[in-house]
Tab-separated table of C-alpha atoms in Angstrom:
chain	number	residue	atom	x	y	z
A	1	MET	CA	34.255	106.902	91.057
A	2	LYS	CA	33.930	107.921	87.148
A	3	ILE	CA	35.438	110.335	84.995
A	4	GLY	CA	32.967	112.665	84.895
A	5	GLU	CA	32.436	112.542	88.748
A	6	LEU	CA	36.272	112.638	88.921
A	7	SER	CA	35.954	115.795	86.258
A	8	LYS	CA	33.473	117.633	88.657
A	9	ARG	CA	35.495	117.170	91.874
A	10	THR	CA	39.154	118.661	89.960
A	11	GLY	CA	37.425	121.118	87.565
A	12	LEU	CA	39.395	119.180	84.561
A	13	ALA	CA	38.570	117.646	81.484
A	14	THR	CA	38.149	114.154	80.874
A	15	SER	CA	40.038	114.757	78.176
A	16	LYS	CA	43.086	116.257	79.923
A	17	ILE	CA	42.170	113.375	82.390
A	18	ARG	CA	42.516	110.715	80.065
A	19	PHE	CA	45.655	112.518	78.505
A	20	TYR	CA	47.296	111.814	82.252
A	21	GLU	CA	46.265	108.634	82.152
A	22	ASP	CA	47.972	107.950	78.826
A	23	ILE	CA	51.285	109.793	79.719
A	24	GLY	CA	51.486	107.425	82.877
A	25	LEU	CA	51.162	110.728	85.633
A	26	LEU	CA	47.508	109.514	86.803
A	27	GLN	CA	48.185	105.148	87.069
A	28	LEU	CA	45.156	104.792	90.170
A	29	VAL	CA	42.585	103.798	87.163
A	30	LYS	CA	40.856	99.930	87.103
A	31	ARG	CA	38.497	99.229	84.398
A	32	ALA	CA	35.308	97.754	85.195
A	33	ALA	CA	34.069	95.074	83.607
A	34	ASN	CA	31.690	97.259	80.722
A	35	GLY	CA	35.480	98.747	80.489
A	36	TYR	CA	34.097	102.165	81.899
A	37	ARG	CA	37.442	103.715	84.434
A	38	ALA	CA	37.238	103.904	87.850
A	39	TYR	CA	39.176	105.938	89.851
A	40	PRO	CA	40.183	105.287	93.209
A	41	PRO	CA	39.283	108.905	95.898
A	42	GLU	CA	43.059	109.489	95.544
A	43	ALA	CA	43.097	109.769	92.169
A	44	GLU	CA	41.438	113.462	92.915
A	45	THR	CA	44.765	114.375	95.139
A	46	VAL	CA	46.769	113.009	92.174
A	47	LEU	CA	45.496	115.177	89.838
A	48	ARG	CA	45.242	118.409	92.323
A	49	LEU	CA	48.609	117.765	92.851
A	50	ILE	CA	49.296	117.529	88.924
A	51	SER	CA	46.992	120.972	88.281
A	52	ASN	CA	48.939	122.636	91.112
A	53	GLY	CA	52.298	122.223	90.407
A	54	GLN	CA	52.198	122.827	86.735
A	55	LYS	CA	50.294	126.728	88.464
A	56	ALA	CA	54.184	126.384	89.992
A	57	GLY	CA	55.925	126.240	86.922
A	58	PHE	CA	56.587	122.396	86.566
A	59	SER	CA	56.665	121.437	83.317
A	60	LEU	CA	54.791	117.105	82.949
A	61	ASP	CA	57.656	115.526	83.026
A	62	GLU	CA	59.526	117.402	86.290
A	63	LEU	CA	56.097	115.825	87.410
A	64	SER	CA	56.150	112.308	86.258
A	65	LYS	CA	59.458	111.959	87.823
A	66	LEU	CA	58.256	113.708	91.198
A	67	LEU	CA	54.912	111.957	91.622
A	68	PRO	CA	55.330	109.251	93.008
A	69	SER	CA	53.348	105.595	92.204
A	70	ASP	CA	51.762	105.385	95.863
A	71	LEU	CA	51.118	108.735	97.328
A	72	SER	CA	52.400	107.436	100.723
A	73	ASP	CA	55.875	106.994	99.023
A	74	TRP	CA	57.392	110.412	98.575
A	75	LYS	CA	60.752	110.933	97.941
A	76	HIS	CA	61.441	113.615	100.868
A	77	GLU	CA	64.848	115.181	99.189
A	78	GLN	CA	64.471	114.590	96.170
A	79	LEU	CA	61.341	116.563	96.695
A	80	LEU	CA	63.224	119.403	98.534
A	81	SER	CA	65.482	119.776	96.128
A	82	ALA	CA	62.982	119.504	93.126
A	83	LEU	CA	61.413	122.769	94.291
A	84	ARG	CA	65.035	124.024	95.329
A	85	GLN	CA	65.842	123.661	91.947
A	86	LYS	CA	62.191	125.477	90.443
A	87	LEU	CA	62.785	128.822	92.555
A	88	ALA	CA	66.240	128.756	91.128
A	89	ASP	CA	64.975	128.307	87.519
A	90	ILE	CA	62.420	131.308	88.602
A	91	GLU	CA	65.330	133.542	90.381
A	92	LEU	CA	67.008	132.802	87.354
A	93	MET	CA	64.226	133.975	84.933
A	94	GLU	CA	63.208	137.005	86.740
A	95	LYS	CA	66.829	137.870	86.240
A	96	LYS	CA	66.464	137.786	82.855
A	97	LEU	CA	63.331	139.636	82.538
A	98	ALA	CA	64.845	142.774	84.692
A	99	ASP	CA	67.857	143.385	82.196
A	100	ASN	CA	65.196	142.650	79.153
A	101	LYS	CA	62.900	145.390	80.817
A	102	ARG	CA	66.086	147.740	81.683
A	103	GLN	CA	67.019	147.329	77.663
A	104	LEU	CA	63.849	147.867	76.678
A	105	ASN	CA	63.250	151.273	78.895
A	106	SER	CA	66.978	152.096	77.397
A	107	ILE	CA	65.900	151.723	73.885
A	108	LEU	CA	62.254	153.249	74.452
A	109	ASN	CA	63.939	156.059	75.596
A	110	ASP	CA	66.445	156.580	73.308
A	111	ILE	CA	63.691	156.425	69.970
A	112	GLU	CA	61.307	158.755	72.185
A	113	ALA	CA	64.569	161.323	73.001
A	114	LYS	CA	64.086	161.916	68.625
A	115	PRO	CA	64.876	165.373	67.866
A	116	GLY	CA	61.376	166.993	66.516
A	117	ASP	CA	62.959	167.580	63.309
A	118	MET	CA	64.592	164.265	62.167
A	119	ALA	CA	63.006	161.875	60.614
A	120	CYS	CA	61.997	158.599	62.196
A	121	ALA	CA	64.807	156.394	59.780
A	122	ASP	CA	67.482	158.838	60.507
A	123	ASN	CA	66.199	158.530	64.242
A	124	ALA	CA	66.553	154.916	64.275
A	125	MET	CA	69.912	154.540	62.169
A	126	ARG	CA	70.843	157.341	65.382
A	127	VAL	CA	69.580	155.111	68.060
A	128	ILE	CA	71.105	151.459	66.068
A	129	SER	CA	74.496	153.698	66.406
A	130	GLN	CA	73.794	154.190	70.165
A	131	MET	CA	73.299	150.908	70.537
A	132	GLY	CA	76.681	149.554	68.936
A	133	MET	CA	75.180	148.256	66.320
A	134	GLY	CA	75.842	150.127	63.191
A	135	LYS	CA	78.088	149.816	59.955
A	136	ARG	CA	81.520	148.952	61.498
A	137	ARG	CA	84.837	150.326	59.669
A	138	ARG	CA	86.693	148.178	58.112
């Protein structure tokens, strides 16, 4: 099939398909005598794997190491290991985000607890000193 049809089937722009080809992620392309690209039906599968992999958080570099050049030659243990690692990475990011959220909520609560007669600059110094970031005494 030609690139335009592959683009319609996958929903990917032709420029993105060419990019994946240029970086070696899509290797299933042949050139016709007239120079047009010709893609086998498997190219659609590869492009869907790339798109879904990116949606799952894999970088193009990670995908290039995972995707076999022949779809019948998957490395089962390597694939499972990569998926487990990606899940562990996401769990670590979730923990960091939860920690960041707790910290921001704490700061927000401290700022909102400003006494009514206190100037904003004084309140900022009050909050900073509560965070242990005020001037250090020598």
